[in-house]
Tab-separated table of C-alpha atoms in Angstrom:
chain	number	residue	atom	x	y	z
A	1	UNK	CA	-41.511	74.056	98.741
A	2	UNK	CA	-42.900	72.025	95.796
A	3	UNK	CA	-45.028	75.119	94.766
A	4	UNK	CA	-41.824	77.706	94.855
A	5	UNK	CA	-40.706	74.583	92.584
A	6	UNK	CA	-43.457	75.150	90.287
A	7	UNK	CA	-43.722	78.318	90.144
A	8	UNK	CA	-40.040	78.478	88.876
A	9	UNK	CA	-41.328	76.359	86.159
A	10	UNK	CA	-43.771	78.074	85.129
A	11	UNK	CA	-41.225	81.644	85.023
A	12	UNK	CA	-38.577	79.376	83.440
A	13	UNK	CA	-41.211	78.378	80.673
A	14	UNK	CA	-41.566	82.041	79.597
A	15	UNK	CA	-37.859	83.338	80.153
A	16	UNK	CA	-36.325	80.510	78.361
A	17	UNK	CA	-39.397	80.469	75.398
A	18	UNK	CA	-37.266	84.078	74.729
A	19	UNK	CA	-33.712	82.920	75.005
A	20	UNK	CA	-34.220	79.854	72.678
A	21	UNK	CA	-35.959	81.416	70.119
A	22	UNK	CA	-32.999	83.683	69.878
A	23	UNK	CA	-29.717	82.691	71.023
A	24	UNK	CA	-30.732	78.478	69.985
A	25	UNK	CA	-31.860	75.319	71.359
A	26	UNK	CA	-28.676	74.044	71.674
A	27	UNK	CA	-27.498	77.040	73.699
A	28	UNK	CA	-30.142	76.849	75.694
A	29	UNK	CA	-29.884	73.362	77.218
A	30	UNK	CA	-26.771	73.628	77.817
A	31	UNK	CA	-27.120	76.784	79.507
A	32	UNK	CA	-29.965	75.048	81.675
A	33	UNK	CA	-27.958	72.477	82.912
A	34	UNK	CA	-25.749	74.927	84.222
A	35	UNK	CA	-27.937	76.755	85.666
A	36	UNK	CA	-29.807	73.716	87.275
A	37	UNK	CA	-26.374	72.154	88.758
A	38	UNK	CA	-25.074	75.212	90.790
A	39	UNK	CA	-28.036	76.120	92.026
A	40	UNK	CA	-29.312	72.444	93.058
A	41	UNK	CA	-25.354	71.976	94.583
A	42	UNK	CA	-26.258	75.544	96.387
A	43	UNK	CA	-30.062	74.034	97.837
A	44	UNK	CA	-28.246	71.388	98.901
A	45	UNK	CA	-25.638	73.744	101.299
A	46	UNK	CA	-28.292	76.386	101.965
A	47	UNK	CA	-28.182	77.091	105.685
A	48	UNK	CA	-31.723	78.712	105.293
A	49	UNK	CA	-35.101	77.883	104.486
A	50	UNK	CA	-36.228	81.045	102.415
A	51	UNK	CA	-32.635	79.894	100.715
A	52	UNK	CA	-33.524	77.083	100.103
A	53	UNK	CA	-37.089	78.230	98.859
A	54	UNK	CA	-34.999	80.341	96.527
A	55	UNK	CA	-32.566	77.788	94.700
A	56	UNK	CA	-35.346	75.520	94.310
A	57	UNK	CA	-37.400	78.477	92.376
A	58	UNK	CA	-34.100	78.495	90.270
A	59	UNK	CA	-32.923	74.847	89.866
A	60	UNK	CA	-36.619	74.504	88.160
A	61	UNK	CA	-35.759	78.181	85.890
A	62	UNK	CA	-33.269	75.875	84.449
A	63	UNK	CA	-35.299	72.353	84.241
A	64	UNK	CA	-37.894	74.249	82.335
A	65	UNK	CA	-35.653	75.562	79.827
A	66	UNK	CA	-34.076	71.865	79.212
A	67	UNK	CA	-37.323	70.531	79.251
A	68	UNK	CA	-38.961	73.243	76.592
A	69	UNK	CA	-35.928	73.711	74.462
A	70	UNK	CA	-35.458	69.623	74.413
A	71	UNK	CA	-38.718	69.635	73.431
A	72	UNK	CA	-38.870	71.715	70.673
A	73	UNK	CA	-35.558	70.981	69.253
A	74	UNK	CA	-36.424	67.029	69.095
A	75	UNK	CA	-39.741	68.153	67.100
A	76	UNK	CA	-37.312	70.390	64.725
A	77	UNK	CA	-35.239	67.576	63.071
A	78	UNK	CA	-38.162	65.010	62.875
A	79	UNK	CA	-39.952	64.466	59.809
A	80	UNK	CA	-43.803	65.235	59.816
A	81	UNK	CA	-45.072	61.244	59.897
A	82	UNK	CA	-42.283	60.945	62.840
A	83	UNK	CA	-43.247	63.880	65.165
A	84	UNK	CA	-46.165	62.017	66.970
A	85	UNK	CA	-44.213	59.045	67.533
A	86	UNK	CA	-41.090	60.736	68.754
A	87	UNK	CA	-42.421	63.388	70.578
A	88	UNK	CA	-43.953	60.048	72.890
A	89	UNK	CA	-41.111	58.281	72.856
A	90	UNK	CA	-38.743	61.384	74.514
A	91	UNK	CA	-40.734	61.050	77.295
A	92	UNK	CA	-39.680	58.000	78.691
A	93	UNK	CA	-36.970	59.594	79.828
A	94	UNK	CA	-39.117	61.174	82.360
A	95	UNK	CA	-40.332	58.139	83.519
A	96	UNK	CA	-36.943	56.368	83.811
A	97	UNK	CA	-35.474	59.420	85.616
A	98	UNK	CA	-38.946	59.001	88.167
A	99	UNK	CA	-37.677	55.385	88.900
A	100	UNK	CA	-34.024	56.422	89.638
A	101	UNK	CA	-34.871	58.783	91.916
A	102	UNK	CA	-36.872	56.177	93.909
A	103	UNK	CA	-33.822	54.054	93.627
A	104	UNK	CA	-31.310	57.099	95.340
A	105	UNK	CA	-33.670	58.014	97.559
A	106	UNK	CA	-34.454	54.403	99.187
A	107	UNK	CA	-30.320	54.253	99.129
A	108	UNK	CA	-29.207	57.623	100.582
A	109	UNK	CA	-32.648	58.303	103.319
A	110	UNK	CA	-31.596	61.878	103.996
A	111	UNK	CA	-32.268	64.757	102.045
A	112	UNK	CA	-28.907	66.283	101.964
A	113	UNK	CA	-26.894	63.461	99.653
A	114	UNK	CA	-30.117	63.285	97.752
A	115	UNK	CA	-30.093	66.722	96.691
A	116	UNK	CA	-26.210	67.177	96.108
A	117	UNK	CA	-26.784	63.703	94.127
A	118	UNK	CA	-29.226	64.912	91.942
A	119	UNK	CA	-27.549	67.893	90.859
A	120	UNK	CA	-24.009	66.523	90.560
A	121	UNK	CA	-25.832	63.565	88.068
A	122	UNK	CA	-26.515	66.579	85.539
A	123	UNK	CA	-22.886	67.235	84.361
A	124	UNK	CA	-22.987	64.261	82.537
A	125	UNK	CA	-26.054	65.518	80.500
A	126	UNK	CA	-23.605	68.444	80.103
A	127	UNK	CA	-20.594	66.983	78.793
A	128	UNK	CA	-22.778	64.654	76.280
A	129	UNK	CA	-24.838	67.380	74.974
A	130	UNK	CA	-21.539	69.785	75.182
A	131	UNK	CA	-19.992	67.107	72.689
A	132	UNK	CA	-22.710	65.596	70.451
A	133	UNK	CA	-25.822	67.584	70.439
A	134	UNK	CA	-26.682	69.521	67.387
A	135	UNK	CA	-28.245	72.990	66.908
A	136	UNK	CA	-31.451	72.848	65.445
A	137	UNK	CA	-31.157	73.586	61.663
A	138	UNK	CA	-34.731	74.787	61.063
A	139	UNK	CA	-33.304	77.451	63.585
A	140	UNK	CA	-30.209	77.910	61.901
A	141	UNK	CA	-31.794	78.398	58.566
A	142	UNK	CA	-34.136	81.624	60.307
A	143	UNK	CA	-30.529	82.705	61.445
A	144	UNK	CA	-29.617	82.716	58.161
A	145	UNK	CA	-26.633	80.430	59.023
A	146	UNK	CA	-27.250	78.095	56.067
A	147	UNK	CA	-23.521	76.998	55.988
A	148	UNK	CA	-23.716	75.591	59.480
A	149	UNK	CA	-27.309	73.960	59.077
A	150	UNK	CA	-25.883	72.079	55.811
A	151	UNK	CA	-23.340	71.103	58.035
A	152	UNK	CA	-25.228	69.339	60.717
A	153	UNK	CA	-27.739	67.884	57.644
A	154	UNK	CA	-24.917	66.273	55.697
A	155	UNK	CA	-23.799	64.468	59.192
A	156	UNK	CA	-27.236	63.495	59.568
A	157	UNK	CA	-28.039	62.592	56.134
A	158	UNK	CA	-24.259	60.273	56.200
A	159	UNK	CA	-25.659	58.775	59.397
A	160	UNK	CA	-29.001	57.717	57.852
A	161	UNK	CA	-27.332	56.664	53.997
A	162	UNK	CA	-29.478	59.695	52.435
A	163	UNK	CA	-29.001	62.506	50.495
A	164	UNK	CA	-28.944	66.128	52.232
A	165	UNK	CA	-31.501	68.737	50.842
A	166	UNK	CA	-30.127	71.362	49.051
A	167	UNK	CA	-30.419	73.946	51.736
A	168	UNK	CA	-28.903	76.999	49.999
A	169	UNK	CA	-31.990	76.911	47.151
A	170	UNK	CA	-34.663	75.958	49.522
A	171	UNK	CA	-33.486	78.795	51.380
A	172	UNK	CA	-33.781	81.331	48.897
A	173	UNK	CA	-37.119	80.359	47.683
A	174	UNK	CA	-38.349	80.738	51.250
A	175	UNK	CA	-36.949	84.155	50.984
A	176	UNK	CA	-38.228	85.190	47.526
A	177	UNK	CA	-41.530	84.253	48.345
A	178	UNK	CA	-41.055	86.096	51.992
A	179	UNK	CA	-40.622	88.788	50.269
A	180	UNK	CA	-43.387	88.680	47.466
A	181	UNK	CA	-45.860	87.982	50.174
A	182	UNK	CA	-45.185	91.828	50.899
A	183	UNK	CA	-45.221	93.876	54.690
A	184	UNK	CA	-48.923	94.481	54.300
A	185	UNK	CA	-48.929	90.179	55.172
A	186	UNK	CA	-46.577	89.916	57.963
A	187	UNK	CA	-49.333	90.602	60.288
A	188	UNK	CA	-48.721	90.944	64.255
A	189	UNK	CA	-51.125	88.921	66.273
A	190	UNK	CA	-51.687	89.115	70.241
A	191	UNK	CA	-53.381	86.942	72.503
A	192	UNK	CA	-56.520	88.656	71.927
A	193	UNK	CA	-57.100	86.490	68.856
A	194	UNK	CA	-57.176	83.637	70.432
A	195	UNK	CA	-60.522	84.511	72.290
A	196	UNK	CA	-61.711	87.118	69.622
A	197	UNK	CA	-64.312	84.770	67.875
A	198	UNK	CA	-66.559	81.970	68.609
A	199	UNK	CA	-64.715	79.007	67.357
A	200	UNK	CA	-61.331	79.972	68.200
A	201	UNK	CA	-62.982	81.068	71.627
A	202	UNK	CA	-64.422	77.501	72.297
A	203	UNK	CA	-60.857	76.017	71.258
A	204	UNK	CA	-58.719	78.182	73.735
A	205	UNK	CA	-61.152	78.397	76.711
A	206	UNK	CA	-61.210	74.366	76.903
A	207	UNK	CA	-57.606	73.618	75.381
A	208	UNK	CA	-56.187	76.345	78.621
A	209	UNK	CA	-58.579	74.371	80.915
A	210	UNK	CA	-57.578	71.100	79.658
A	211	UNK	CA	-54.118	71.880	79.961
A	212	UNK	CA	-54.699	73.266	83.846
A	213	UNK	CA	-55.872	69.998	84.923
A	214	UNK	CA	-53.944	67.793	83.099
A	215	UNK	CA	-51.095	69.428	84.718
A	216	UNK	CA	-53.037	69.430	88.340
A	217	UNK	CA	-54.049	66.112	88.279
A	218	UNK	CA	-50.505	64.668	87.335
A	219	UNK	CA	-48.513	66.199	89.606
A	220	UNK	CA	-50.880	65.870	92.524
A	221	UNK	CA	-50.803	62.060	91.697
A	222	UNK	CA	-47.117	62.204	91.181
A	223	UNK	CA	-46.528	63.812	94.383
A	224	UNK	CA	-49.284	62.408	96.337
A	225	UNK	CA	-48.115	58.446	95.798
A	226	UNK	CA	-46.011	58.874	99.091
A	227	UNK	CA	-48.775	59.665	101.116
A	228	UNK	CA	-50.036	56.238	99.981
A	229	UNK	CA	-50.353	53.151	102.407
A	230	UNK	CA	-47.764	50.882	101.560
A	231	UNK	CA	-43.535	51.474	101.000
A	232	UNK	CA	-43.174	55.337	99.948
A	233	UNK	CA	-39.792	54.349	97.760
A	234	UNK	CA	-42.039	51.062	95.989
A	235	UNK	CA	-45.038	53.497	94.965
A	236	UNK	CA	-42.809	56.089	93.588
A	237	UNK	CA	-40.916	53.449	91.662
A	238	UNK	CA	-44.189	51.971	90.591
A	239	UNK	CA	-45.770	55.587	89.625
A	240	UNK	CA	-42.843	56.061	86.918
A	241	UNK	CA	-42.823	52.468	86.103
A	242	UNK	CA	-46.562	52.945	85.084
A	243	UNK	CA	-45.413	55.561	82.474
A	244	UNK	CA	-43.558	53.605	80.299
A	245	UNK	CA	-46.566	51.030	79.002
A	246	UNK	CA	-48.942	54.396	79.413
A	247	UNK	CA	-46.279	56.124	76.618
A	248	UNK	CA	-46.212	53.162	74.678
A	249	UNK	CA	-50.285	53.026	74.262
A	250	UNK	CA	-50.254	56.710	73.122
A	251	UNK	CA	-48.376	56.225	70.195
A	252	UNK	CA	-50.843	53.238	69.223
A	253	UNK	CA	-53.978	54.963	70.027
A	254	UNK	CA	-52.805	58.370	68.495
A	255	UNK	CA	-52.560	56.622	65.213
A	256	UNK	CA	-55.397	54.175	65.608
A	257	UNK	CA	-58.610	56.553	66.650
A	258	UNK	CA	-56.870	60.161	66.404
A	259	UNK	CA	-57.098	62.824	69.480
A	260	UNK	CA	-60.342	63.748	70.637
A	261	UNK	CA	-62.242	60.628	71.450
A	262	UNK	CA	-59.003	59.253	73.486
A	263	UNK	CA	-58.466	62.670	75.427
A	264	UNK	CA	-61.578	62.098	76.591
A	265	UNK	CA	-61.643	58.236	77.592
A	266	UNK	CA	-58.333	58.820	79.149
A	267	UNK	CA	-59.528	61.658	81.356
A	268	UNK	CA	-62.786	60.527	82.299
A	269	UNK	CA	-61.711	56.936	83.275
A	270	UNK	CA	-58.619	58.267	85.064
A	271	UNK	CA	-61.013	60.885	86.957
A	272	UNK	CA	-63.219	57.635	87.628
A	273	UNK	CA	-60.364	56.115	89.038
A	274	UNK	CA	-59.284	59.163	91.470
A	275	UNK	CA	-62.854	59.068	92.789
A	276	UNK	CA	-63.674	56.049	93.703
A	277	UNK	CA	-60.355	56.286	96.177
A	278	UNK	CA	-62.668	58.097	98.909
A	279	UNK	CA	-64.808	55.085	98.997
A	280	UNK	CA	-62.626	52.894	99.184
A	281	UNK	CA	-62.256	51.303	103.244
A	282	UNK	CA	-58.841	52.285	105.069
A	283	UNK	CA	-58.017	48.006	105.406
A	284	UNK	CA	-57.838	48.103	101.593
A	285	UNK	CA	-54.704	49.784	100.956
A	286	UNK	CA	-53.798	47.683	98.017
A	287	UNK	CA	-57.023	48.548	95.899
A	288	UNK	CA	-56.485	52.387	96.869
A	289	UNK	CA	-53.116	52.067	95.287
A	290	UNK	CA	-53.841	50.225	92.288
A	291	UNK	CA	-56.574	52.952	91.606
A	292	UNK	CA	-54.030	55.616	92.046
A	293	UNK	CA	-51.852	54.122	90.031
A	294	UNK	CA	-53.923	53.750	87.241
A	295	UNK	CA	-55.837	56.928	87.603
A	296	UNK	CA	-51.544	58.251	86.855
A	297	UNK	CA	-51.344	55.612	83.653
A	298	UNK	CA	-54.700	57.454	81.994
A	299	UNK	CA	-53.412	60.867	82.909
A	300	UNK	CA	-50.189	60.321	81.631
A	301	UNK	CA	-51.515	59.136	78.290
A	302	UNK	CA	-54.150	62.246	78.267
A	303	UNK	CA	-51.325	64.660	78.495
A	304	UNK	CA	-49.030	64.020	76.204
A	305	UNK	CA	-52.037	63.279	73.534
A	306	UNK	CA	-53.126	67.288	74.912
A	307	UNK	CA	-49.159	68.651	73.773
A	308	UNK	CA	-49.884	66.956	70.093
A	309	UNK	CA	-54.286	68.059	70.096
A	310	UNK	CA	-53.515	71.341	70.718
A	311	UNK	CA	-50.521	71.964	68.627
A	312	UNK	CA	-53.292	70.562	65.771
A	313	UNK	CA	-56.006	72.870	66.930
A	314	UNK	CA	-54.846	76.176	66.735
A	315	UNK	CA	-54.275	77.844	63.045
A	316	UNK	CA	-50.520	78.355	62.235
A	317	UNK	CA	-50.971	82.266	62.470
A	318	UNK	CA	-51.511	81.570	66.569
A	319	UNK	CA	-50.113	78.492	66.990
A	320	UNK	CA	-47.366	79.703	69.364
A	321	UNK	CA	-48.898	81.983	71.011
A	322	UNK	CA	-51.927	79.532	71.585
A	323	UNK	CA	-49.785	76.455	72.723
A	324	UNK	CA	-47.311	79.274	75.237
A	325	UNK	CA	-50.608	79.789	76.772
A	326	UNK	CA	-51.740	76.451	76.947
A	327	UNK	CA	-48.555	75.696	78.570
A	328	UNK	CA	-48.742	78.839	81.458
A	329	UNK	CA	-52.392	77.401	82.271
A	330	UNK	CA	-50.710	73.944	82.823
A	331	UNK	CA	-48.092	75.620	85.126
A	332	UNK	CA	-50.126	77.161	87.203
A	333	UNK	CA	-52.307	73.895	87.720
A	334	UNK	CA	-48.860	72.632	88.490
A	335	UNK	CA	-48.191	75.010	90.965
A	336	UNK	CA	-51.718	74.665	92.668
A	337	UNK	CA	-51.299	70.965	92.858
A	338	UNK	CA	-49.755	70.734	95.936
A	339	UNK	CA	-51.393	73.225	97.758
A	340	UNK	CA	-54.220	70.639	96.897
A	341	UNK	CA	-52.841	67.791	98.162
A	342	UNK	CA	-51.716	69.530	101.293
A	343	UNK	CA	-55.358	69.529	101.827
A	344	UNK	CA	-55.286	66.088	102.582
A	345	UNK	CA	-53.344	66.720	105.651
A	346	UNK	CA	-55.349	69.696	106.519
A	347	UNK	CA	-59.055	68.800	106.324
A	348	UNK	CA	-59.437	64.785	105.313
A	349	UNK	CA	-56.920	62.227	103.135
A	350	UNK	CA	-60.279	61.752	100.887
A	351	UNK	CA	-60.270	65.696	99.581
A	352	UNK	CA	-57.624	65.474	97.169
A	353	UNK	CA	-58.379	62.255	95.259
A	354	UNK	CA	-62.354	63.527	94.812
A	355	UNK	CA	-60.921	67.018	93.856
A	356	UNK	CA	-58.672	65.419	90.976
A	357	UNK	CA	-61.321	62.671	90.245
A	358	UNK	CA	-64.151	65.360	89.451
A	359	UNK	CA	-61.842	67.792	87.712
A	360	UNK	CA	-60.863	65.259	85.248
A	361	UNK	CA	-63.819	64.040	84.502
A	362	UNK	CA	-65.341	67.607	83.745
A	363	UNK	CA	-62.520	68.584	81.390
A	364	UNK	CA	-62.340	65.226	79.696
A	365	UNK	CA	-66.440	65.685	78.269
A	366	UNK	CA	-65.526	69.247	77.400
A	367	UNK	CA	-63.068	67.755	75.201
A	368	UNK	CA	-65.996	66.377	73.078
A	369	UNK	CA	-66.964	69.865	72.120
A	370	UNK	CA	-63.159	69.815	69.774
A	371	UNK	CA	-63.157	68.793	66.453
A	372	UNK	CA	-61.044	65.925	65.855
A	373	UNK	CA	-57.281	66.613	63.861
A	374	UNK	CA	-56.298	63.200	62.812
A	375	UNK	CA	-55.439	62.796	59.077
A	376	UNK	CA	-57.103	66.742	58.595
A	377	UNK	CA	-55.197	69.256	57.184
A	378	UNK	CA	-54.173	72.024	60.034
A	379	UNK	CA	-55.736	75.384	59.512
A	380	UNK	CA	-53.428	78.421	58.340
A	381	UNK	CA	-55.098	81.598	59.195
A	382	UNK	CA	-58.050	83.288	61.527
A	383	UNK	CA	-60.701	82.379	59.312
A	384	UNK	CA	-59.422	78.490	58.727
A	385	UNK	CA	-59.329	78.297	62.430
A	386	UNK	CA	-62.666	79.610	63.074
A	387	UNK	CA	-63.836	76.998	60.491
A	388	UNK	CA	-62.356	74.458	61.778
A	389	UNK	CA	-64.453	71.431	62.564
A	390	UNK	CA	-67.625	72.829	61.676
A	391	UNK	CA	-70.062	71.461	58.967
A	392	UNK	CA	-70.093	72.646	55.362
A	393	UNK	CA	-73.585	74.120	54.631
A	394	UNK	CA	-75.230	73.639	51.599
A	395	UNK	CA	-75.563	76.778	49.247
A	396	UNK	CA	-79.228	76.985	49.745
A	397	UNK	CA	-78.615	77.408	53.704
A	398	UNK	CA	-77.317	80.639	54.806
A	399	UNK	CA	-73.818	80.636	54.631
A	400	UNK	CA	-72.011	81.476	57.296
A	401	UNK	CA	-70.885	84.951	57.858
A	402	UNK	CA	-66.870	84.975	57.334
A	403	UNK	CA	-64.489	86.371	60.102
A	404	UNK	CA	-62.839	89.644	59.204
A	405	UNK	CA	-59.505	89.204	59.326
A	406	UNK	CA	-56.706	91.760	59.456
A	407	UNK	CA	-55.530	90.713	56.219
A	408	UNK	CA	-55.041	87.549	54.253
A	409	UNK	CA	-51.941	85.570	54.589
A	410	UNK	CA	-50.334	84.429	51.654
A	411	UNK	CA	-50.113	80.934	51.073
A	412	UNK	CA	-46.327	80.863	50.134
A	413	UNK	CA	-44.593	79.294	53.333
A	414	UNK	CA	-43.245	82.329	55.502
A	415	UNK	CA	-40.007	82.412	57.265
A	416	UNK	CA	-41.168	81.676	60.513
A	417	UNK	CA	-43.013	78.751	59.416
């Protein structure tokens, strides 16, 4: 059940990439909610498993497409200094909506009410965002709608005692220079650049593998807490709980000692964690879930500083593209997670925690072959992306040989950009 869940995700991720790139952000949340309300209400009635199987695939369609379009519409109307910080902060939401559902669950102790609860709640996410959420203007303005994105910045700009940007010049200049730059620069990359040379290689290979067991190791956590000695309702409660100060520390750290050497301490000590669990006697069930629990807090922190490292990493020609594959590899470690965990049940409680444990410490000193981001300007095209992170040499050395690529972008700031 949780990996028809996931799986859904992971579709919903790709379908709803499409629809918000085109039709909105705005549209697309709402449409989400919709989507994730009938069909939860219609899990909740099924009379059959494969049914059920089935609305669950679809309530997550829709929770990925809130969750993605959320996302990137939050990032859209943030200044640059502000992304970081508020990209953090939206998740504790997440962890707040973890702790609830502890809270219904320990109330209602039978599936049915939970599920019809939890997909009632939703309709007043719809009726707020129906009513007071704005479309994304940075969308608007690739629209060309630049009377309704002046609309929404002169709210927000009366709301923060600021002046709005004039929209309509900034907005032509975008276009004049679009236009200078010339067809022979609007080049059309595929995924095949992300892997076609060495640097950009390296990046890719470890970022997707990163993002896999990021992804595997926090939902097998998340989901494995009940299977914990102790109150099932308490460790869920605690798990989300353990979010919040774990969201909080990001922010610090992000802006304190930058991406790269965190990833890494994060992983590896929360992989530390998860291992030692096997070890651990059966009469010591509190230490097992204290080092669950904090094996969650590191992972938590290492994968929301992964969204932000990665977005850094790849050049702005293949930044989509790089970061939509980032995010499939993390779906399907998703997805595999509780197959995982199921192998706790199958073979021996132990397998699971050493699985996560050694994954997580692998990917976390693979994360020390990345060149660090923080404060360094983000690369723009092929070649700036195979440079990245590597050492100038000194004219006398052999300098390196350049990457061909299929033509040079102009510097002028594109439409899509």
């Amino acid at each position: 059940m949780q990996t028809s869940y996931m799986v859904g995700f992971l579709v919903g991720s790709i379908v709803f990439g499409t629809i918000s790139d085109r039709f909105g952000r705005r549209t697309t949340a709402l449409l989400s909610i919709l989507i994730s309300i009938i069909a939860g209400i219609s899990a909740a009635l099924s009379p059959y498993y494969w049914l059920f199987l089935l609305m669950r695939f679809i309530v997550a369609l829709g929770v990925a497409g809130l969750a993605n379009s959320g996302f990137v519409l939050v990032i859209e109307v943030c200044g640059p200094t502000k992304r970081s910080t508020v990209a953090v902060i939206k998740e504790l939401g997440f962890a707040v909506g973890l702790m609830v559902l502890a809270g219904l669950a320990y109330l209602w102790r039978d599936w049915f009410p939970l599920q019809l609860t939890i997909s009632i709640f939703p309709l007043i996410t719809f009726v707020l965002y129906y009513w007071f959420l704005p479309e994304s203007p940075r969308w608007l303005l690739t629209r060309n709608r630049i009377a309704d994105a002046e609309k929404i910045l002169h709210k927000a700009a009366l709301l923060n005692n600021t002046s709005a940007p004039n929209v309509s010049s900034d907005r032509r200049e975008i276009l004049n220079n679009h236009k200078r730059a010339g067809p022979a620069n609007l080049i059309v990359h595929t995924v095949v650049d992300l892997l076609r040379t060495p640097n950009l290689r390296k990046i890719s290979l470890n970022m997707f593998f990163c993002w896999f067991i990021n992804a595997f190791v926090y939902y097998g956590l998340s989901l494995g807490v009940v299977d914990l000695d102790g109150n099932p309702y308490l460790n869920v409660f605690i798990s989300g709980l353990m979010e919040i100060p774990a969201y909080v520390l990001t922010i610090f750290v992000l802006h304190q000692w930058g991406r790269q050497y965190p990833l890494c301490f994060f992983m590896v000590i929360g992989g530390i964690s998860c291992s030692i669990m096997p070890a651990v006697p059966q009469d010591m069930d509190v230490v097992k879930v204290v080092l669950a629990m904090f094996g969650k807090f590191c992972i938590t922190s290492s994968f929301e500083i992964v969204y932000i490292y990665g977005a850094e990493l790849y050049p702005t020609t293949i930044r989509n593209m790089g970061i939509g594959c980032s995010c499939m590899c993390a779906r399907v470690g998703s997805a595999v997670a509780p197959l995982v965990r199921y192998l706790g049940v199958v073979l021996d409680p132990n397998v699971p925690p050493a699985v996560y444990g050694s994954l997580a410490v692998t990917s976390g000193l693979l994360v020390l072959l990345l060149p660090e981001t923080k404060n360094r300007s983000l690369p723009e095209t092929l070649e700036d992306g195979e440079n990245f992170g590597r050492k100038e040499r000194s004219s006398s050395e052999n300098p390196q040989k350049k990457i061909k690529a299929p033509t040079q972008r102009n510097k002028d700031t594109s439409v899509e950009d």
